[in-house]
mmCIF file of C-alpha atoms in Angstrom:
data_model
loop_
_atom_site.group_PDB
_atom_site.id
_atom_site.type_symbol
_atom_site.label_atom_id
_atom_site.label_comp_id
_atom_site.label_asym_id
_atom_site.label_seq_id
_atom_site.Cartn_x
_atom_site.Cartn_y
_atom_site.Cartn_z
ATOM 1 C CA UNK Y 1 20.665 -7.429 -13.576
ATOM 2 C CA UNK Y 2 21.202 -8.365 -9.548
ATOM 3 C CA UNK Y 3 23.326 -6.380 -7.347
ATOM 4 C CA UNK Y 4 25.785 -7.666 -4.788
ATOM 5 C CA UNK Y 5 24.424 -7.287 -0.855
ATOM 6 C CA UNK Y 6 27.444 -5.877 1.098
ATOM 7 C CA UNK Y 7 27.011 -7.157 4.180
ATOM 8 C CA UNK Y 8 29.230 -7.165 7.680
ATOM 9 C CA UNK Y 9 33.090 -6.241 7.281
ATOM 10 C CA UNK Y 10 32.568 -5.650 3.156
ATOM 11 C CA UNK Y 11 32.681 -8.882 2.725
ATOM 12 C CA UNK Y 12 30.208 -8.847 -0.695
ATOM 13 C CA UNK Y 13 28.721 -11.815 -1.305
ATOM 14 C CA UNK Y 14 26.240 -12.963 -3.881
ATOM 15 C CA UNK Y 15 23.605 -14.378 -1.446
ATOM 16 C CA UNK Y 16 21.262 -15.386 -4.649
ATOM 17 C CA UNK Y 17 23.872 -17.929 -6.071
ATOM 18 C CA UNK Y 18 25.199 -19.276 -2.725
ATOM 19 C CA UNK Y 19 21.729 -19.738 -1.715
ATOM 20 C CA UNK Y 20 20.577 -21.623 -4.720
ATOM 21 C CA UNK Y 21 23.260 -24.429 -3.696
ATOM 22 C CA UNK Y 22 21.908 -24.608 -0.526
ATOM 23 C CA UNK Y 23 18.651 -24.774 -1.377
ATOM 24 C CA UNK Y 24 19.205 -27.141 -3.845
ATOM 25 C CA UNK Y 25 20.738 -29.580 -1.429
ATOM 26 C CA UNK Y 26 18.233 -28.964 0.881
ATOM 27 C CA UNK Y 27 15.399 -30.489 -2.104
ATOM 28 C CA UNK Y 28 17.374 -32.932 -3.005
ATOM 29 C CA UNK Y 29 17.293 -34.577 0.259
ATOM 30 C CA UNK Y 30 13.402 -33.678 0.407
ATOM 31 C CA UNK Y 31 10.636 -36.282 -0.628
ATOM 32 C CA UNK Y 32 7.147 -35.271 -0.697
ATOM 33 C CA UNK Y 33 5.349 -38.348 1.062
ATOM 34 C CA UNK Y 34 8.507 -38.629 3.493
ATOM 35 C CA UNK Y 35 7.593 -38.725 6.808
ATOM 36 C CA UNK Y 36 3.988 -38.556 6.372
ATOM 37 C CA UNK Y 37 4.373 -34.286 6.198
ATOM 38 C CA UNK Y 38 2.018 -32.624 3.914
ATOM 39 C CA UNK Y 39 4.831 -30.122 2.476
ATOM 40 C CA UNK Y 40 8.305 -31.663 1.286
ATOM 41 C CA UNK Y 41 9.814 -32.908 4.298
ATOM 42 C CA UNK Y 42 13.368 -33.163 4.673
ATOM 43 C CA UNK Y 43 14.869 -36.563 5.225
ATOM 44 C CA UNK Y 44 16.838 -37.107 7.643
ATOM 45 C CA UNK Y 45 15.804 -33.916 9.569
ATOM 46 C CA UNK Y 46 18.293 -31.100 9.723
ATOM 47 C CA UNK Y 47 19.580 -29.854 13.070
ATOM 48 C CA UNK Y 48 19.612 -25.759 13.106
ATOM 49 C CA UNK Y 49 22.151 -23.610 14.295
ATOM 50 C CA UNK Y 50 20.503 -21.404 17.460
ATOM 51 C CA UNK Y 51 20.504 -18.126 16.346
ATOM 52 C CA UNK Y 52 20.158 -14.978 18.900
ATOM 53 C CA UNK Y 53 18.006 -11.456 17.660
ATOM 54 C CA UNK Y 54 17.745 -8.086 19.496
ATOM 55 C CA UNK Y 55 13.701 -7.142 19.568
ATOM 56 C CA UNK Y 56 13.864 -3.230 19.413
ATOM 57 C CA UNK Y 57 12.917 -3.022 23.665
ATOM 58 C CA UNK Y 58 16.019 -5.093 24.125
ATOM 59 C CA UNK Y 59 15.045 -8.312 25.127
ATOM 60 C CA UNK Y 60 16.399 -11.089 22.907
ATOM 61 C CA UNK Y 61 14.899 -13.739 20.463
ATOM 62 C CA UNK Y 62 16.203 -17.194 20.446
ATOM 63 C CA UNK Y 63 15.834 -19.713 17.518
ATOM 64 C CA UNK Y 64 16.967 -22.309 20.371
ATOM 65 C CA UNK Y 65 14.239 -25.111 20.643
ATOM 66 C CA UNK Y 66 11.668 -25.247 23.202
ATOM 67 C CA UNK Y 67 9.881 -28.346 24.321
ATOM 68 C CA UNK Y 68 6.618 -28.549 22.514
ATOM 69 C CA UNK Y 69 6.807 -25.359 20.757
ATOM 70 C CA UNK Y 70 7.758 -25.984 16.867
ATOM 71 C CA UNK Y 71 9.007 -23.094 14.950
ATOM 72 C CA UNK Y 72 7.465 -21.674 11.865
ATOM 73 C CA UNK Y 73 9.924 -19.621 9.471
ATOM 74 C CA UNK Y 74 9.828 -17.089 6.620
ATOM 75 C CA UNK Y 75 12.356 -14.834 5.152
ATOM 76 C CA UNK Y 76 11.228 -11.505 3.408
ATOM 77 C CA UNK Y 77 11.018 -7.673 4.081
ATOM 78 C CA UNK Y 78 8.489 -5.420 4.776
ATOM 79 C CA UNK Y 79 8.391 -3.386 1.621
ATOM 80 C CA UNK Y 80 7.365 -7.291 -0.159
ATOM 81 C CA UNK Y 81 3.862 -6.569 -1.303
ATOM 82 C CA UNK Y 82 2.647 -9.511 -2.351
ATOM 83 C CA UNK Y 83 4.708 -12.827 -1.435
ATOM 84 C CA UNK Y 84 5.486 -12.102 2.007
ATOM 85 C CA UNK Y 85 1.893 -10.995 3.007
ATOM 86 C CA UNK Y 86 0.200 -13.405 1.443
ATOM 87 C CA UNK Y 87 2.066 -15.739 3.548
ATOM 88 C CA UNK Y 88 1.609 -14.011 6.655
ATOM 89 C CA UNK Y 89 -2.357 -13.949 5.696
ATOM 90 C CA UNK Y 90 -1.580 -18.277 4.891
ATOM 91 C CA UNK Y 91 -0.168 -18.193 8.707
ATOM 92 C CA UNK Y 92 -2.875 -16.204 10.000
ATOM 93 C CA UNK Y 93 -5.612 -18.768 8.863
ATOM 94 C CA UNK Y 94 -2.917 -21.793 10.218
ATOM 95 C CA UNK Y 95 -3.583 -20.237 13.288
ATOM 96 C CA UNK Y 96 -6.995 -19.761 13.337
ATOM 97 C CA UNK Y 97 -7.307 -23.950 12.254
ATOM 98 C CA UNK Y 98 -5.173 -24.548 15.080
ATOM 99 C CA UNK Y 99 -7.553 -22.588 18.057
ATOM 100 C CA UNK Y 100 -5.838 -22.764 21.143
ATOM 101 C CA UNK Y 101 -2.843 -25.126 20.111
ATOM 102 C CA UNK Y 102 -1.536 -21.914 17.995
ATOM 103 C CA UNK Y 103 -0.132 -20.362 21.305
ATOM 104 C CA UNK Y 104 2.548 -23.031 21.020
ATOM 105 C CA UNK Y 105 3.968 -22.531 17.695
ATOM 106 C CA UNK Y 106 6.347 -19.695 17.145
ATOM 107 C CA UNK Y 107 5.557 -17.855 13.666
ATOM 108 C CA UNK Y 108 8.785 -15.948 13.093
ATOM 109 C CA UNK Y 109 9.454 -13.283 10.316
ATOM 110 C CA UNK Y 110 12.888 -12.595 9.340
ATOM 111 C CA UNK Y 111 13.991 -9.877 7.095
ATOM 112 C CA UNK Y 112 16.704 -10.142 4.674
ATOM 113 C CA UNK Y 113 16.753 -6.389 4.404
ATOM 114 C CA UNK Y 114 18.199 -5.117 7.920
ATOM 115 C CA UNK Y 115 19.290 -2.156 6.293
ATOM 116 C CA UNK Y 116 15.730 -1.127 5.724
ATOM 117 C CA UNK Y 117 14.106 -3.329 8.194
ATOM 118 C CA UNK Y 118 14.913 -2.072 11.879
ATOM 119 C CA UNK Y 119 14.134 -4.706 14.642
ATOM 120 C CA UNK Y 120 10.441 -1.969 15.278
ATOM 121 C CA UNK Y 121 9.827 -2.346 11.629
ATOM 122 C CA UNK Y 122 10.039 -5.999 11.555
ATOM 123 C CA UNK Y 123 7.879 -6.225 14.082
ATOM 124 C CA UNK Y 124 5.549 -4.365 13.846
ATOM 125 C CA UNK Y 125 4.753 -5.580 10.130
ATOM 126 C CA UNK Y 126 4.859 -8.963 11.496
ATOM 127 C CA UNK Y 127 2.271 -8.005 14.364
ATOM 128 C CA UNK Y 128 -0.027 -6.562 11.761
ATOM 129 C CA UNK Y 129 -1.030 -9.544 11.170
ATOM 130 C CA UNK Y 130 -0.894 -11.207 14.216
ATOM 131 C CA UNK Y 131 -0.153 -9.959 17.725
ATOM 132 C CA UNK Y 132 1.892 -13.831 18.535
ATOM 133 C CA UNK Y 133 3.567 -13.550 14.972
ATOM 134 C CA UNK Y 134 7.491 -12.225 16.055
ATOM 135 C CA UNK Y 135 9.204 -10.010 13.359
ATOM 136 C CA UNK Y 136 12.688 -10.289 13.595
ATOM 137 C CA UNK Y 137 15.890 -8.184 12.211
ATOM 138 C CA UNK Y 138 19.200 -8.976 12.794
ATOM 139 C CA UNK Y 139 22.711 -7.463 11.804
ATOM 140 C CA UNK Y 140 24.527 -7.864 8.935
ATOM 141 C CA UNK Y 141 26.550 -10.960 10.233
ATOM 142 C CA UNK Y 142 23.271 -12.695 12.123
ATOM 143 C CA UNK Y 143 20.808 -12.478 9.133
ATOM 144 C CA UNK Y 144 24.136 -14.070 6.825
ATOM 145 C CA UNK Y 145 24.088 -16.746 9.279
ATOM 146 C CA UNK Y 146 20.580 -17.333 9.703
ATOM 147 C CA UNK Y 147 20.046 -17.441 5.972
ATOM 148 C CA UNK Y 148 22.890 -19.868 5.097
ATOM 149 C CA UNK Y 149 21.481 -22.519 7.597
ATOM 150 C CA UNK Y 150 18.353 -22.531 5.960
ATOM 151 C CA UNK Y 151 19.400 -22.063 2.444
ATOM 152 C CA UNK Y 152 17.805 -18.560 1.453
ATOM 153 C CA UNK Y 153 18.979 -16.181 -1.128
ATOM 154 C CA UNK Y 154 18.178 -13.073 -1.214
ATOM 155 C CA UNK Y 155 19.986 -10.495 -3.551
ATOM 156 C CA UNK Y 156 18.867 -6.603 -4.644
ATOM 157 C CA UNK Y 157 17.208 -5.491 -7.528
ATOM 158 C CA UNK Y 158 16.863 -2.049 -8.938
ATOM 159 C CA UNK Y 159 13.704 -0.377 -8.729
ATOM 160 C CA UNK Y 160 12.590 2.953 -8.944
ATOM 161 C CA UNK Y 161 12.930 6.282 -7.076
ATOM 162 C CA UNK Y 162 9.892 5.568 -5.370
ATOM 163 C CA UNK Y 163 10.412 1.858 -4.504
ATOM 164 C CA UNK Y 164 14.359 1.895 -4.027
ATOM 165 C CA UNK Y 165 15.647 -1.023 -4.422
ATOM 166 C CA UNK Y 166 13.813 -4.621 -4.311
ATOM 167 C CA UNK Y 167 14.679 -7.818 -2.826
ATOM 168 C CA UNK Y 168 14.060 -10.998 -4.678
ATOM 169 C CA UNK Y 169 13.791 -13.678 -1.982
ATOM 170 C CA UNK Y 170 13.484 -17.412 -1.158
ATOM 171 C CA UNK Y 171 9.882 -17.770 -0.837
ATOM 172 C CA UNK Y 172 9.427 -21.243 1.145
ATOM 173 C CA UNK Y 173 7.807 -21.467 4.163
ATOM 174 C CA UNK Y 174 10.493 -23.476 6.945
ATOM 175 C CA UNK Y 175 9.026 -25.750 9.516
ATOM 176 C CA UNK Y 176 11.035 -26.534 12.134
ATOM 177 C CA UNK Y 177 10.398 -28.983 15.600
ATOM 178 C CA UNK Y 178 10.605 -28.682 18.973
ATOM 179 C CA UNK Y 179 14.100 -30.132 18.742
ATOM 180 C CA UNK Y 180 15.287 -27.466 16.440
ATOM 181 C CA UNK Y 181 15.341 -29.699 13.482
ATOM 182 C CA UNK Y 182 14.148 -28.578 10.133
ATOM 183 C CA UNK Y 183 11.383 -31.250 9.433
ATOM 184 C CA UNK Y 184 9.549 -29.450 6.500
ATOM 185 C CA UNK Y 185 9.778 -26.856 3.594
ATOM 186 C CA UNK Y 186 6.357 -25.115 2.310
ATOM 187 C CA UNK Y 187 7.356 -23.634 -1.650
ATOM 188 C CA UNK Y 188 5.550 -20.713 -1.900
ATOM 189 C CA UNK Y 189 2.190 -21.770 -3.899
ATOM 190 C CA UNK Y 190 1.585 -24.744 -1.295
ATOM 191 C CA UNK Y 191 -2.164 -24.337 0.378
ATOM 192 C CA UNK Y 192 -1.952 -23.329 3.947
ATOM 193 C CA UNK Y 193 -3.698 -26.375 5.282
ATOM 194 C CA UNK Y 194 -0.572 -28.458 4.315
ATOM 195 C CA UNK Y 195 0.887 -26.426 6.977
ATOM 196 C CA UNK Y 196 -1.283 -26.623 9.347
ATOM 197 C CA UNK Y 197 -1.749 -30.238 9.433
ATOM 198 C CA UNK Y 198 1.663 -31.171 9.444
ATOM 199 C CA UNK Y 199 1.681 -28.603 13.087
ATOM 200 C CA UNK Y 200 -1.423 -30.358 14.141
ATOM 201 C CA UNK Y 201 0.770 -33.653 13.802
ATOM 202 C CA UNK Y 202 3.456 -32.071 15.490
ATOM 203 C CA UNK Y 203 1.626 -30.427 18.750
ATOM 204 C CA UNK D 1 -45.282 22.443 -13.832
ATOM 205 C CA UNK D 2 -43.936 21.813 -10.852
ATOM 206 C CA UNK D 3 -44.297 19.338 -8.075
ATOM 207 C CA UNK D 4 -45.060 21.774 -5.632
ATOM 208 C CA UNK D 5 -48.016 22.743 -7.364
ATOM 209 C CA UNK D 6 -50.171 19.894 -6.912
ATOM 210 C CA UNK D 7 -51.725 18.868 -4.327
ATOM 211 C CA UNK D 8 -50.210 16.109 -2.511
ATOM 212 C CA UNK D 9 -52.835 13.392 -2.689
ATOM 213 C CA UNK D 10 -52.201 13.642 -6.803
ATOM 214 C CA UNK D 11 -48.138 13.339 -5.828
ATOM 215 C CA UNK D 12 -47.999 8.913 -6.558
ATOM 216 C CA UNK D 13 -49.828 9.524 -9.115
ATOM 217 C CA UNK D 14 -47.294 11.582 -11.482
ATOM 218 C CA UNK D 15 -44.894 9.848 -9.901
ATOM 219 C CA UNK D 16 -45.482 6.718 -11.456
ATOM 220 C CA UNK D 17 -46.675 8.143 -14.204
ATOM 221 C CA UNK D 18 -42.978 9.529 -14.661
ATOM 222 C CA UNK D 19 -41.687 5.722 -13.784
ATOM 223 C CA UNK D 20 -43.408 4.190 -16.833
ATOM 224 C CA UNK D 21 -42.392 7.141 -18.991
ATOM 225 C CA UNK D 22 -38.703 6.580 -17.754
ATOM 226 C CA UNK D 23 -39.211 3.118 -18.044
ATOM 227 C CA UNK D 24 -40.746 2.984 -21.696
ATOM 228 C CA UNK D 25 -38.143 5.320 -22.760
ATOM 229 C CA UNK D 26 -34.877 4.018 -21.308
ATOM 230 C CA UNK D 27 -32.014 2.206 -23.142
ATOM 231 C CA UNK D 28 -29.929 -0.663 -21.939
ATOM 232 C CA UNK D 29 -26.548 1.303 -20.173
ATOM 233 C CA UNK D 30 -23.692 1.196 -22.307
ATOM 234 C CA UNK D 31 -21.207 -1.346 -22.230
ATOM 235 C CA UNK D 32 -18.321 0.143 -20.022
ATOM 236 C CA UNK D 33 -14.983 -0.068 -21.936
ATOM 237 C CA UNK D 34 -13.068 -1.261 -19.198
ATOM 238 C CA UNK D 35 -15.096 -2.874 -16.385
ATOM 239 C CA UNK D 36 -13.060 -3.482 -12.768
ATOM 240 C CA UNK D 37 -14.308 -5.914 -10.394
ATOM 241 C CA UNK D 38 -12.942 -8.489 -7.632
ATOM 242 C CA UNK D 39 -10.763 -5.411 -6.536
ATOM 243 C CA UNK D 40 -9.053 -5.493 -3.005
ATOM 244 C CA UNK D 41 -5.917 -4.097 -1.010
ATOM 245 C CA UNK D 42 -3.544 -5.360 1.732
ATOM 246 C CA UNK D 43 -3.398 -3.392 5.356
ATOM 247 C CA UNK D 44 -0.417 -1.668 5.613
ATOM 248 C CA UNK D 45 0.906 0.834 8.312
ATOM 249 C CA UNK D 46 1.443 4.421 7.479
ATOM 250 C CA UNK D 47 4.265 5.057 5.357
ATOM 251 C CA UNK D 48 4.638 1.023 4.244
ATOM 252 C CA UNK D 49 3.865 -0.397 1.239
ATOM 253 C CA UNK D 50 0.709 -2.226 0.172
ATOM 254 C CA UNK D 51 -0.453 -4.270 -2.898
ATOM 255 C CA UNK D 52 -3.766 -4.411 -4.311
ATOM 256 C CA UNK D 53 -5.184 -7.002 -6.957
ATOM 257 C CA UNK D 54 -8.292 -6.380 -9.688
ATOM 258 C CA UNK D 55 -9.744 -8.071 -12.492
ATOM 259 C CA UNK D 56 -9.859 -6.086 -15.524
ATOM 260 C CA UNK D 57 -12.509 -6.673 -18.298
ATOM 261 C CA UNK D 58 -11.694 -5.301 -21.591
ATOM 262 C CA UNK D 59 -15.102 -4.742 -23.001
ATOM 263 C CA UNK D 60 -13.257 -3.080 -26.584
ATOM 264 C CA UNK D 61 -13.282 -4.774 -29.967
ATOM 265 C CA UNK D 62 -9.780 -4.052 -29.704
ATOM 266 C CA UNK D 63 -6.715 -5.359 -27.399
ATOM 267 C CA UNK D 64 -5.956 -2.544 -25.048
ATOM 268 C CA UNK D 65 -2.629 -2.407 -22.641
ATOM 269 C CA UNK D 66 -3.019 -1.224 -18.687
ATOM 270 C CA UNK D 67 -0.357 1.454 -18.754
ATOM 271 C CA UNK D 68 -0.010 2.864 -15.418
ATOM 272 C CA UNK D 69 -1.852 2.742 -12.471
ATOM 273 C CA UNK D 70 -2.097 6.657 -10.531
ATOM 274 C CA UNK D 71 -3.324 7.319 -6.947
ATOM 275 C CA UNK D 72 -2.977 10.124 -4.764
ATOM 276 C CA UNK D 73 -3.024 7.248 -1.464
ATOM 277 C CA UNK D 74 0.402 6.470 -1.713
ATOM 278 C CA UNK D 75 3.904 8.035 -3.136
ATOM 279 C CA UNK D 76 3.517 5.587 -5.745
ATOM 280 C CA UNK D 77 1.174 2.963 -7.491
ATOM 281 C CA UNK D 78 3.347 0.214 -9.718
ATOM 282 C CA UNK D 79 2.196 -2.699 -11.434
ATOM 283 C CA UNK D 80 4.298 -5.467 -11.056
ATOM 284 C CA UNK D 81 4.658 -9.049 -11.464
ATOM 285 C CA UNK D 82 5.848 -11.944 -8.930
ATOM 286 C CA UNK D 83 7.783 -14.625 -10.904
ATOM 287 C CA UNK D 84 9.044 -17.264 -8.910
ATOM 288 C CA UNK D 85 12.842 -18.402 -9.997
ATOM 289 C CA UNK D 86 13.762 -21.825 -8.397
ATOM 290 C CA UNK D 87 12.064 -21.102 -5.619
ATOM 291 C CA UNK D 88 13.067 -17.581 -5.198
ATOM 292 C CA UNK D 89 10.830 -14.745 -6.200
ATOM 293 C CA UNK D 90 11.140 -12.256 -8.012
ATOM 294 C CA UNK D 91 9.000 -9.135 -9.040
ATOM 295 C CA UNK D 92 9.257 -7.519 -12.501
ATOM 296 C CA UNK D 93 7.593 -4.330 -13.318
ATOM 297 C CA UNK D 94 4.967 -4.123 -16.146
ATOM 298 C CA UNK D 95 4.510 -1.155 -17.336
ATOM 299 C CA UNK D 96 2.528 -2.381 -20.118
ATOM 300 C CA UNK D 97 -0.062 -4.723 -19.968
ATOM 301 C CA UNK D 98 -1.800 -5.828 -22.724
ATOM 302 C CA UNK D 99 -5.556 -6.891 -22.369
ATOM 303 C CA UNK D 100 -7.420 -8.646 -25.645
ATOM 304 C CA UNK D 101 -10.463 -7.857 -26.645
ATOM 305 C CA UNK D 102 -13.040 -9.506 -24.713
ATOM 306 C CA UNK D 103 -10.701 -10.869 -22.130
ATOM 307 C CA UNK D 104 -10.159 -10.166 -18.717
ATOM 308 C CA UNK D 105 -6.676 -9.550 -16.928
ATOM 309 C CA UNK D 106 -6.473 -11.157 -13.296
ATOM 310 C CA UNK D 107 -4.579 -10.343 -10.402
ATOM 311 C CA UNK D 108 -3.968 -12.488 -7.882
ATOM 312 C CA UNK D 109 -1.224 -13.002 -4.960
ATOM 313 C CA UNK D 110 1.845 -14.876 -6.300
ATOM 314 C CA UNK D 111 1.587 -12.923 -9.827
ATOM 315 C CA UNK D 112 0.199 -9.579 -11.186
ATOM 316 C CA UNK D 113 -0.222 -6.953 -8.309
ATOM 317 C CA UNK D 114 -0.618 -3.386 -8.055
ATOM 318 C CA UNK D 115 2.445 -2.066 -5.512
ATOM 319 C CA UNK D 116 1.482 0.602 -3.366
ATOM 320 C CA UNK D 117 5.171 2.269 -1.657
ATOM 321 C CA UNK D 118 4.889 4.382 1.003
ATOM 322 C CA UNK D 119 0.961 4.664 1.641
ATOM 323 C CA UNK D 120 -0.365 7.857 2.730
ATOM 324 C CA UNK D 121 -2.096 6.540 5.939
ATOM 325 C CA UNK D 122 -2.174 3.377 7.842
ATOM 326 C CA UNK D 123 -4.716 0.891 5.869
ATOM 327 C CA UNK D 124 -6.845 -1.314 7.865
ATOM 328 C CA UNK D 125 -9.978 -3.760 7.078
ATOM 329 C CA UNK D 126 -12.769 -1.330 5.788
ATOM 330 C CA UNK D 127 -10.970 1.296 4.635
ATOM 331 C CA UNK D 128 -10.154 1.701 0.924
ATOM 332 C CA UNK D 129 -7.499 3.173 -1.735
ATOM 333 C CA UNK D 130 -8.453 5.300 -4.580
ATOM 334 C CA UNK D 131 -6.744 4.327 -7.574
ATOM 335 C CA UNK D 132 -7.025 5.205 -11.735
ATOM 336 C CA UNK D 133 -6.229 3.138 -14.088
ATOM 337 C CA UNK D 134 -4.601 4.297 -17.030
ATOM 338 C CA UNK D 135 -5.307 2.407 -20.443
ATOM 339 C CA UNK D 136 -3.500 2.570 -23.348
ATOM 340 C CA UNK D 137 -6.480 4.567 -25.360
ATOM 341 C CA UNK D 138 -5.908 7.184 -22.796
ATOM 342 C CA UNK D 139 -9.158 6.450 -20.721
ATOM 343 C CA UNK D 140 -8.345 6.987 -17.166
ATOM 344 C CA UNK D 141 -10.752 4.368 -14.874
ATOM 345 C CA UNK D 142 -11.424 5.418 -11.402
ATOM 346 C CA UNK D 143 -11.411 2.642 -9.018
ATOM 347 C CA UNK D 144 -12.421 2.373 -4.742
ATOM 348 C CA UNK D 145 -10.508 -0.581 -3.617
ATOM 349 C CA UNK D 146 -11.861 -2.066 -0.058
ATOM 350 C CA UNK D 147 -8.626 -3.082 2.186
ATOM 351 C CA UNK D 148 -9.043 -7.016 3.455
ATOM 352 C CA UNK D 149 -7.344 -9.470 4.412
ATOM 353 C CA UNK D 150 -7.737 -12.749 2.122
#
């Protein structure tokens, strides 16, 4: 059974249900071949809000568009043993494929479990896979805003004494172009080479 | 008679004879009831979560189940299966995984895996974790799982 996730100000929302609406809406507008993307193109591209995260050293990470720098995002949690590390390992392959061009890409892992994943934990987790990967953790309101914008769902699930709670979460990767627009999605299981090809196209 | 009692020049002859005898008397090794192959585990920080994947062949003549994974290298090891439902990933605990006679149970990313909770030390490529797989016939199979980035 799903638990509910308590967010800022005691507001309790069923993120899974809310997220499903948004994911469904995104997928309805996505078309496999539209726009020439190997991933599922979002057509028309959707402008994403600028969200600010604070790193453990106090510096800021902003999702604001940067010229020539597309952004790849995934929402997960560091206690995740399977889907999240699989995704980050795929990103590592994408980086290798892109060579020097990879430096222009911002790979961002956003935790949906900020209660356990502090900014430092999220950063270390992402950097373990590649020093260039950004791992960010926001407060409840920031996390909720980011998830809403991307149509991401997450919900706590009961675990054991050892695991504590588990978190079910949307598992697709998002590609935002250098104008800050969401242009494609990559459902879990999509070959990493699709993301690599689409980034090559954007760079 | 001990080897020490023999002149050194006869040693090769004695060893060859011994090898010949052992070859003629050796029988085919017994087939292991469970064979584990293609195992690997993920990198992780100390105290963080890792995952392990492996293939298990059940060579028994009847179905057997994997009922637990035991390790001293983490606070706990649990077998889970990732299930995707409308693009949302869920993890389902699997405490009894039947493997039909002669069948292979395959764990792989996005599916069955061993969740290693709170690993005792950082796991980097080249390290390994030691697991014991417990089956429904009370067999414990030890396996050393290398850490890789696949």
